[in-house]
PDB file of C-alpha atoms in Angstrom:
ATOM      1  CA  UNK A  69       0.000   0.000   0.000  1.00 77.00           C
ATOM      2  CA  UNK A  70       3.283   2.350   0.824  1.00 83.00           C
ATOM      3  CA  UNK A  71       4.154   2.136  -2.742  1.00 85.00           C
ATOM      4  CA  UNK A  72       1.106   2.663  -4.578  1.00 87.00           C
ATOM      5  CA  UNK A  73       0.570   5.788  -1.980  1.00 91.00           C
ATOM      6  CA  UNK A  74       4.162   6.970  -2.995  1.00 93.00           C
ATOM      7  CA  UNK A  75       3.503   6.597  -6.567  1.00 94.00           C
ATOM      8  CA  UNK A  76       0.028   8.700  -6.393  1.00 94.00           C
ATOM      9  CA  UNK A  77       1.910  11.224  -4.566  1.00 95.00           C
ATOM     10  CA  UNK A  78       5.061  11.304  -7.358  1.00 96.00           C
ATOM     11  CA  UNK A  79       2.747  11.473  -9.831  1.00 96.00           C
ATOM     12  CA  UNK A  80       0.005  13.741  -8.437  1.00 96.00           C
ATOM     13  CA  UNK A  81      -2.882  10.971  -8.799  1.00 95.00           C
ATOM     14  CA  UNK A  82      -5.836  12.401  -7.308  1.00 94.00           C
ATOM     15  CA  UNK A  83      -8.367  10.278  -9.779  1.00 93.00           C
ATOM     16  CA  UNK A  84      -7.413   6.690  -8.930  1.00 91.00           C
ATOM     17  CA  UNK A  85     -10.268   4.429  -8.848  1.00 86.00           C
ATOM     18  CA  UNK A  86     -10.439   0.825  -7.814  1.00 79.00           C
ATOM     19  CA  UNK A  87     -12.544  -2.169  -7.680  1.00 71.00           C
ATOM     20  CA  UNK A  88     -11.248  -3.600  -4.880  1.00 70.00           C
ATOM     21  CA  UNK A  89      -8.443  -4.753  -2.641  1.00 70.00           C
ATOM     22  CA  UNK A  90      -8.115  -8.067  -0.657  1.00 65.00           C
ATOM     23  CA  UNK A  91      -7.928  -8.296   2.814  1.00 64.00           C
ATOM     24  CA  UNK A  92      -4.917  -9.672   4.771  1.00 60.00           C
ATOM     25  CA  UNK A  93      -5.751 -13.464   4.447  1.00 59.00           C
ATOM     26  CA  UNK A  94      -6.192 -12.834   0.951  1.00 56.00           C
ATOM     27  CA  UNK A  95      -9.634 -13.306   1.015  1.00 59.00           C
ATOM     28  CA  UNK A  96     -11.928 -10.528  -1.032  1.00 59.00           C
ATOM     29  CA  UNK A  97     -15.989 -10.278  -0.994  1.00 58.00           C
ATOM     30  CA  UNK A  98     -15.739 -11.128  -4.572  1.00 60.00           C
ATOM     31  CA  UNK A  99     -13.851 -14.467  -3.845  1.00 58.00           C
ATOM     32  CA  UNK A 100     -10.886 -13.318  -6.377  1.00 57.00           C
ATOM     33  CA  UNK A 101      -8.471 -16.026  -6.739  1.00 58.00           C
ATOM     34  CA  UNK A 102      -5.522 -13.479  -8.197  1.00 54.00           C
ATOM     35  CA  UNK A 103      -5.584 -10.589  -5.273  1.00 52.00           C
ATOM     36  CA  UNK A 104      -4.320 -12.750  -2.339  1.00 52.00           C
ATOM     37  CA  UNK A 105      -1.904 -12.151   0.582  1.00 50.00           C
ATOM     38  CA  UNK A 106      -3.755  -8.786   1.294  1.00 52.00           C
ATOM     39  CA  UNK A 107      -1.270  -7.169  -1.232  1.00 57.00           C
ATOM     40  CA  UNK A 108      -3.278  -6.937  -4.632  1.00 66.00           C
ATOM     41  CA  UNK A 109      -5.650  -4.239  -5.690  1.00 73.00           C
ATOM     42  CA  UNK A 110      -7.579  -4.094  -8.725  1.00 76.00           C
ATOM     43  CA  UNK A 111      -6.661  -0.898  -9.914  1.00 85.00           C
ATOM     44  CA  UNK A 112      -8.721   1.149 -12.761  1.00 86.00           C
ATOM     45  CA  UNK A 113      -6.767   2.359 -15.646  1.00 88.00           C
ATOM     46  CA  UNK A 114      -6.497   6.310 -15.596  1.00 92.00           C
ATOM     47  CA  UNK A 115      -8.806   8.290 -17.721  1.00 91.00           C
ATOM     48  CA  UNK A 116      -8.120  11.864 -19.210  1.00 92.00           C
ATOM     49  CA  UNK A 117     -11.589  12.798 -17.722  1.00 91.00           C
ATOM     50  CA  UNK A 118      -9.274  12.604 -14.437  1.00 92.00           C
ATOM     51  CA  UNK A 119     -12.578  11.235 -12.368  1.00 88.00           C
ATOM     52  CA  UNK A 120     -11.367   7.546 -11.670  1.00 84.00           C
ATOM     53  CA  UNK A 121     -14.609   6.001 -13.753  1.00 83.00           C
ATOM     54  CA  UNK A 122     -14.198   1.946 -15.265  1.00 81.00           C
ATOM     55  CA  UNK A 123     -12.593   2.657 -18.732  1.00 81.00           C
ATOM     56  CA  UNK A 124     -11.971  -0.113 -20.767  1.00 77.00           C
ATOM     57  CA  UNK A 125      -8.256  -0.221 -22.806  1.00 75.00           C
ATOM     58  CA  UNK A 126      -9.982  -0.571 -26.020  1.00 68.00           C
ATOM     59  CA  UNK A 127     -13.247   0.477 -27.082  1.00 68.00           C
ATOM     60  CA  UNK A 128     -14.113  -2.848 -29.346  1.00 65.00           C
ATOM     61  CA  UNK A 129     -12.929  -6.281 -28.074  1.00 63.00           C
ATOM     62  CA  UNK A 130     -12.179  -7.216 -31.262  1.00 62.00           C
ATOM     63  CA  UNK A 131     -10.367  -4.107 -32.909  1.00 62.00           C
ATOM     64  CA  UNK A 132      -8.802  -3.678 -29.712  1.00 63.00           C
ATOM     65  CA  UNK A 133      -8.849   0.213 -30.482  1.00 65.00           C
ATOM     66  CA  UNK A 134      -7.127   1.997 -27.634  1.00 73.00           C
ATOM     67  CA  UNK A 135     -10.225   3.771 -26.032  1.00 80.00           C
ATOM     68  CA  UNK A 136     -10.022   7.810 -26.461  1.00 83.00           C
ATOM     69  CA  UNK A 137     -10.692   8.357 -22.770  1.00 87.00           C
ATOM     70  CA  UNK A 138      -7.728   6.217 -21.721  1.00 87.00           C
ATOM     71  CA  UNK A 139      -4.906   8.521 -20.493  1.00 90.00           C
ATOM     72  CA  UNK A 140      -1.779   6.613 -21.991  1.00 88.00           C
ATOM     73  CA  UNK A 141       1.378   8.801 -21.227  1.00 92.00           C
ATOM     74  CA  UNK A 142      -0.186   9.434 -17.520  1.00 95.00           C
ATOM     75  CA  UNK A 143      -0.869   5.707 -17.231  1.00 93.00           C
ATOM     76  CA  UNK A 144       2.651   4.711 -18.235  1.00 94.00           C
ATOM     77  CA  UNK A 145       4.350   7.107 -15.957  1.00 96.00           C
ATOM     78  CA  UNK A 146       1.947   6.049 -13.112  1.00 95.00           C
ATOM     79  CA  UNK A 147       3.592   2.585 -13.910  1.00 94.00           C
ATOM     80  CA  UNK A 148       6.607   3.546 -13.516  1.00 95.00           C
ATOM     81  CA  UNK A 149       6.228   5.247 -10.565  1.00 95.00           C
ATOM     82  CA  UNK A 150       4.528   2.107  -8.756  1.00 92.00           C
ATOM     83  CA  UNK A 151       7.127  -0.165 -10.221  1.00 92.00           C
ATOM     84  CA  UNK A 152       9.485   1.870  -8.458  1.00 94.00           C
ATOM     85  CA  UNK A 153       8.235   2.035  -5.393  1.00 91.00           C
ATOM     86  CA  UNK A 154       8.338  -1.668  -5.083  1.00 87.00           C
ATOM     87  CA  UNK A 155       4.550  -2.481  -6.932  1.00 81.00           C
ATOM     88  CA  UNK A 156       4.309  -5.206  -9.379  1.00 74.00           C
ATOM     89  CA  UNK A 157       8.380  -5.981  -8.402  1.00 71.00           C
ATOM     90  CA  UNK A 158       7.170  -9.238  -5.795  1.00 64.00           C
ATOM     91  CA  UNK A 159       4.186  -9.868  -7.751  1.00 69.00           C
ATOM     92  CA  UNK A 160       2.913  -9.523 -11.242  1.00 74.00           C
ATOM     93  CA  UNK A 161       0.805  -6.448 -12.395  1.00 78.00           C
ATOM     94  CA  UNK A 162      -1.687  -6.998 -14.916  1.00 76.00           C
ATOM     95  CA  UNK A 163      -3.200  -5.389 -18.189  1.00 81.00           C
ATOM     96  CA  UNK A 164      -5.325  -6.211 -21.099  1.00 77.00           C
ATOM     97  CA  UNK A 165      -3.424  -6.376 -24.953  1.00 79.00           C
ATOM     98  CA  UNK A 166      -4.321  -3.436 -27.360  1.00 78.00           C
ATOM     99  CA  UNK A 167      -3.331  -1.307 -30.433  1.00 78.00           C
ATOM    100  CA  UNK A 168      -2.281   1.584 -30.507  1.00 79.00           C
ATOM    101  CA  UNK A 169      -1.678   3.897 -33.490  1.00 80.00           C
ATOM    102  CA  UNK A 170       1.186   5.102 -34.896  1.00 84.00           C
ATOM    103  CA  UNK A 171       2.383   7.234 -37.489  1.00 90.00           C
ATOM    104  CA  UNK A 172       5.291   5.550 -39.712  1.00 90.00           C
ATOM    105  CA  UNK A 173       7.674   6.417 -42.377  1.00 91.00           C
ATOM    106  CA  UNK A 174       7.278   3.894 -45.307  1.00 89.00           C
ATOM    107  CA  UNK A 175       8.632   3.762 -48.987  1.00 91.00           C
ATOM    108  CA  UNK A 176       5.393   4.296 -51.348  1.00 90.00           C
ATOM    109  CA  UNK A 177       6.723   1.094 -54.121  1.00 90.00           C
ATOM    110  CA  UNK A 178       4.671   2.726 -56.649  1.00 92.00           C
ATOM    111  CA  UNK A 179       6.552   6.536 -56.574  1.00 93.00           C
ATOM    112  CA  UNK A 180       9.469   5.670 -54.536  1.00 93.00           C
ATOM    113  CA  UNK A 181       8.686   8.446 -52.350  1.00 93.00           C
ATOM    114  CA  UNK A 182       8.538   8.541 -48.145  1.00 93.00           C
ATOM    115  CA  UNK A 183       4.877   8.606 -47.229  1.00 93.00           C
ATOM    116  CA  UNK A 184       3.086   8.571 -44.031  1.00 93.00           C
ATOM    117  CA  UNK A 185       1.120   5.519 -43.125  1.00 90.00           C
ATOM    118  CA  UNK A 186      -0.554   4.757 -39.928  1.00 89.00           C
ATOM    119  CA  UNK A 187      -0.525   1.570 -38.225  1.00 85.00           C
ATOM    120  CA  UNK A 188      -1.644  -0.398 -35.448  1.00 82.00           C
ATOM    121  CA  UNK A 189       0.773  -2.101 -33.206  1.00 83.00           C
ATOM    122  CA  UNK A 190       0.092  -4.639 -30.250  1.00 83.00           C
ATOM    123  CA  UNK A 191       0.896  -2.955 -26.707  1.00 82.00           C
ATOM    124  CA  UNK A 192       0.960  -3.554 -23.221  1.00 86.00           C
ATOM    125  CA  UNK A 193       1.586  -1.606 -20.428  1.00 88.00           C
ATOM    126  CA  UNK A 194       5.162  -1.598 -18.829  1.00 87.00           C
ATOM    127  CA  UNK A 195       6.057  -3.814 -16.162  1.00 87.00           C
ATOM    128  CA  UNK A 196       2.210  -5.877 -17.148  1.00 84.00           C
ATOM    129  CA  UNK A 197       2.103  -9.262 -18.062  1.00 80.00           C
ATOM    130  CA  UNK A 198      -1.328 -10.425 -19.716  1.00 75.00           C
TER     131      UNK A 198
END
């Protein structure tokens, strides 16, 4: 709890919502089998509405479009901040897969000139596993 605290506080997270966190046995009302040992906290991933509501990474399951309301750049320094302060180091974090897009400098075969394309590449969060 110290380092998710000191991450907030490094990163000035005043929106953090949560679904839950298990209790020191490692039991939770839901019955979660993956937040045990009282250490794990199902955390909400950070919106740029900065008012902690359930966002979803993606907006369609099977585009896997990264959502417009997820905050990316403030979610992946919030990582890093908890990863430093000792979250997800003695136990896994967890994220969903999705795409995000990104401009890239290709070769158009046809003119032989440097266009730009977008593209869609697979992501996941730093220090996540799936």
């Amino acid at each position: 709890m110290a380092g998710l605290l000191g991450a907030m506080i490094e990163e000035s997270i005043e929106d953090l919502g949560f679904n839950g966190f298990s209790v020191k046995d490692g039991n939770t009302a839901g019955g979660s089998s993956s937040h045990i040992n009282g250490e794990k906290g199902d955390l909400r991933y950070l919106s740029t509405n900065k008012n902690g509501e359930a966002i979803h990474l993606f907006t369609n399951h099977t585009t896997k479009i990264q959502n417009p309301n997820f905050d990316y750049e403030r979610q992946k320094r919030f990582n890093e901040a908890m990863y430093k302060y000792g979250w997800g180091r003695l136990a896994k974090m967890y994220s969903e897969n999705f795409y995000i897009e990104q401009e890239e400098e290709v070769i158009n075969p046809k003119t032989k000139k440097k266009e730009k394309k977008k593209i869609r590449v697979l992501h996941l969060l730093n220090h996540c596993f799936t």
